[in-house]
Amino acid sequence: MTEEHIDFNVQVPPECQAGVWANFAAVSHSPYEFTLDFVRLSFGGPTQGQGVVVSRVNMSPLFVDQLIEALKENQARWLEQQVEQVDKDSNEEE
């Protein structure tokens, strides 16, 4: 079975354009969906060890597979760029 390519446009509303900072994620699932809680944890001061969920995303198991693949592909490209930058920096020092 071949996958059909579908073009679509995604709009980011102004209130979402800045994004949110998360430094922890918790994943849970039921038989029908996965839930990703993105959390901002505090590592200092009086709130150390406390976390706040900044975004909760519920998704189908099918979409989880697609998300994992997209993350792997993007991480591989990111790592390749990091290696290229280190090589470039090393060559400039010589």
Coordinates of N, CA and C in Angstrom, one line a residue:
M1 N 0.8 -1.2 0.0 CA 0.0 0.0 0.0 C 0.9 1.2 0.0
T2 N 0.7 2.1 -1.0 CA 1.5 3.3 -1.0 C 0.8 4.5 -0.3
E3 N 1.6 5.3 0.3 CA 1.1 6.5 1.0 C 0.8 7.6 0.0
E4 N -0.4 8.2 0.2 CA -0.8 9.4 -0.6 C -0.2 10.6 0.0
H5 N 0.4 11.5 -0.9 CA 1.0 12.7 -0.5 C -0.1 13.8 -0.5
I6 N -0.3 14.5 0.6 CA -1.3 15.5 0.7 C -0.6 16.8 1.1
D7 N -0.8 17.8 0.3 CA -0.3 19.2 0.6 C -1.3 19.9 1.5
F8 N -0.8 20.6 2.5 CA -1.7 21.4 3.4 C -1.0 22.5 4.0
N9 N -1.7 23.5 4.4 CA -1.1 24.7 5.1 C -1.4 24.7 6.5
V10 N -0.4 25.0 7.3 CA -0.7 25.1 8.8 C -0.5 26.6 9.2
Q11 N -1.5 27.1 9.9 CA -1.4 28.4 10.5 C -1.1 28.4 12.0
V12 N -0.2 29.2 12.4 CA 0.0 29.3 13.9 C -0.6 30.6 14.4
P13 N -1.6 30.5 15.3 CA -2.2 31.7 15.8 C -1.2 32.5 16.5
P14 N -1.4 33.8 16.5 CA -0.4 34.7 17.2 C -0.1 34.3 18.7
E15 N -1.2 33.9 19.4 CA -0.9 33.5 20.8 C -0.1 32.3 21.0
C16 N 0.1 31.5 19.9 CA 1.0 30.3 20.0 C 2.4 30.5 19.4
Q17 N 2.6 31.6 18.7 CA 3.8 31.8 18.0 C 5.1 31.8 18.8
A18 N 5.0 32.3 20.0 CA 6.2 32.3 20.9 C 6.5 30.9 21.5
G19 N 5.5 30.0 21.5 CA 5.8 28.7 22.0 C 5.8 28.7 23.5
V20 N 6.1 27.6 24.1 CA 6.3 27.5 25.6 C 7.5 26.7 25.8
W21 N 8.2 26.9 26.9 CA 9.4 26.2 27.3 C 9.0 25.0 28.2
A22 N 9.6 23.8 27.8 CA 9.4 22.6 28.6 C 10.7 21.9 28.7
N23 N 11.1 21.4 29.9 CA 12.3 20.7 30.1 C 12.1 19.3 30.6
F24 N 10.8 18.8 30.5 CA 10.5 17.5 30.9 C 9.2 17.1 30.2
A25 N 9.1 15.8 29.8 CA 7.8 15.3 29.2 C 7.4 14.0 29.9
A26 N 6.1 13.9 30.2 CA 5.6 12.7 30.8 C 4.6 12.1 29.7
V27 N 4.7 10.8 29.5 CA 3.9 10.1 28.5 C 3.0 9.1 29.2
S28 N 1.8 9.1 28.8 CA 0.9 8.0 29.3 C 0.0 7.6 28.2
H29 N -0.7 6.5 28.4 CA -1.6 6.0 27.3 C -2.7 5.2 27.8
S30 N -3.7 5.1 27.0 CA -4.9 4.2 27.2 C -4.9 3.3 26.0
P31 N -5.9 2.4 25.9 CA -6.0 1.6 24.7 C -6.2 2.4 23.4
Y32 N -6.7 3.6 23.6 CA -7.1 4.4 22.4 C -6.3 5.6 22.1
E33 N -5.5 6.1 23.1 CA -4.8 7.4 22.8 C -3.5 7.4 23.7
F34 N -2.6 8.3 23.2 CA -1.5 8.7 24.0 C -1.6 10.1 24.5
T35 N -1.1 10.4 25.7 CA -1.1 11.7 26.2 C 0.4 12.1 26.5
L36 N 0.8 13.3 26.0 CA 2.1 13.8 26.3 C 1.9 15.1 27.1
D37 N 2.4 15.1 28.3 CA 2.4 16.3 29.1 C 3.8 16.9 29.1
F38 N 3.8 18.2 28.6 CA 5.1 18.9 28.5 C 5.1 19.8 29.8
V39 N 6.2 19.7 30.5 CA 6.3 20.2 31.8 C 7.5 21.2 31.9
R40 N 7.4 22.3 32.7 CA 8.5 23.2 33.0 C 8.8 22.9 34.5
L41 N 10.0 22.3 34.7 CA 10.4 22.0 36.1 C 11.3 23.1 36.6
S42 N 11.3 23.4 37.8 CA 12.1 24.4 38.5 C 13.3 23.7 39.2
F43 N 14.5 24.2 38.9 CA 15.7 23.5 39.5 C 16.4 24.4 40.6
G44 N 15.7 25.4 41.0 CA 16.4 26.3 42.0 C 15.4 27.1 42.7
G45 N 15.8 27.7 43.8 CA 15.0 28.6 44.6 C 13.9 27.9 45.4
P46 N 12.9 28.6 45.8 CA 11.9 28.0 46.7 C 11.0 27.0 46.0
T47 N 11.0 27.1 44.7 CA 10.1 26.2 43.9 C 10.8 25.0 43.3
Q48 N 12.0 24.7 43.8 CA 12.8 23.6 43.3 C 12.1 22.3 43.4
G49 N 12.1 21.6 42.3 CA 11.5 20.3 42.2 C 10.0 20.3 41.9
Q50 N 9.5 21.5 41.7 CA 8.0 21.6 41.3 C 7.9 21.8 39.8
G51 N 6.9 21.2 39.2 CA 6.7 21.3 37.8 C 5.3 21.8 37.5
V52 N 5.2 22.4 36.3 CA 3.9 22.9 35.8 C 3.7 22.4 34.4
V53 N 2.6 21.8 34.1 CA 2.3 21.3 32.8 C 2.0 22.6 31.9
V54 N 2.8 22.8 30.9 CA 2.6 23.9 30.0 C 1.8 23.6 28.8
S55 N 1.7 22.3 28.5 CA 0.9 21.9 27.3 C 0.6 20.4 27.5
R56 N -0.6 20.0 27.2 CA -1.0 18.6 27.1 C -1.5 18.3 25.7
V57 N -0.9 17.2 25.1 CA -1.3 16.8 23.8 C -1.8 15.4 23.8
N58 N -3.0 15.2 23.3 CA -3.6 13.8 23.2 C -3.5 13.5 21.7
M59 N -3.1 12.2 21.4 CA -3.0 11.8 20.0 C -3.3 10.3 19.9
S60 N -3.6 10.0 18.6 CA -3.9 8.6 18.3 C -2.6 7.8 18.3
P61 N -2.7 6.5 18.5 CA -1.4 5.7 18.4 C -0.8 5.8 17.0
L62 N -1.6 5.9 15.9 CA -1.0 6.0 14.6 C -0.2 7.3 14.5
F63 N -0.7 8.4 15.0 CA 0.1 9.6 15.0 C 1.4 9.5 15.8
V64 N 1.3 8.8 16.9 CA 2.5 8.6 17.7 C 3.7 8.0 16.9
D65 N 3.4 7.0 16.0 CA 4.4 6.4 15.2 C 4.9 7.4 14.2
Q66 N 4.1 8.3 13.6 CA 4.5 9.3 12.7 C 5.4 10.4 13.4
L67 N 5.0 10.7 14.6 CA 5.7 11.7 15.4 C 7.1 11.2 15.8
I68 N 7.2 9.9 16.2 CA 8.5 9.3 16.5 C 9.4 9.3 15.3
E69 N 8.9 9.0 14.1 CA 9.7 9.0 12.9 C 10.2 10.4 12.6
A70 N 9.3 11.4 12.7 CA 9.7 12.8 12.4 C 10.7 13.2 13.4
L71 N 10.6 12.9 14.7 CA 11.6 13.3 15.6 C 13.0 12.6 15.3
K72 N 13.0 11.4 15.0 CA 14.2 10.7 14.6 C 14.9 11.3 13.4
E73 N 14.1 11.7 12.4 CA 14.7 12.3 11.2 C 15.2 13.7 11.5
N74 N 14.5 14.4 12.3 CA 15.0 15.8 12.6 C 16.2 15.8 13.5
Q75 N 16.2 14.8 14.5 CA 17.4 14.7 15.4 C 18.6 14.3 14.5
A76 N 18.5 13.4 13.6 CA 19.6 13.0 12.8 C 20.1 14.2 12.0
R77 N 19.2 15.0 11.4 CA 19.7 16.2 10.7 C 20.3 17.2 11.6
W78 N 19.8 17.4 12.8 CA 20.4 18.3 13.8 C 21.8 17.9 14.2
L79 N 21.9 16.6 14.5 CA 23.2 16.0 14.8 C 24.2 16.2 13.7
E80 N 23.8 16.0 12.5 CA 24.7 16.2 11.3 C 25.2 17.7 11.3
Q81 N 24.2 18.6 11.5 CA 24.6 20.0 11.5 C 25.6 20.3 12.6
Q82 N 25.4 19.7 13.8 CA 26.3 20.0 14.9 C 27.7 19.5 14.5
V83 N 27.8 18.3 13.9 CA 29.1 17.8 13.6 C 29.8 18.7 12.5
E84 N 29.0 19.1 11.5 CA 29.5 20.0 10.5 C 30.0 21.3 11.1
Q85 N 29.3 21.8 12.1 CA 29.7 23.1 12.8 C 31.0 22.9 13.5
V86 N 31.1 21.8 14.2 CA 32.4 21.5 15.0 C 33.5 21.3 14.0
D87 N 33.3 20.6 12.9 CA 34.4 20.5 11.9 C 34.8 21.8 11.3
K88 N 33.8 22.7 11.1 CA 34.1 24.0 10.5 C 34.9 24.8 11.5
D89 N 34.5 24.8 12.8 CA 35.2 25.5 13.9 C 36.6 25.0 14.0
S90 N 36.8 23.7 13.9 CA 38.1 23.1 14.1 C 39.0 23.6 12.9
N91 N 38.5 23.6 11.7 CA 39.3 24.0 10.5 C 39.6 25.5 10.6
E92 N 38.8 26.3 11.2 CA 39.1 27.8 11.3 C 40.2 28.0 12.3
E93 N 40.3 27.1 13.3 CA 41.3 27.3 14.4 C 42.7 27.0 13.9
E94 N 42.8 26.1 12.8 CA 44.1 25.7 12.3 C 44.8 26.7 11.5

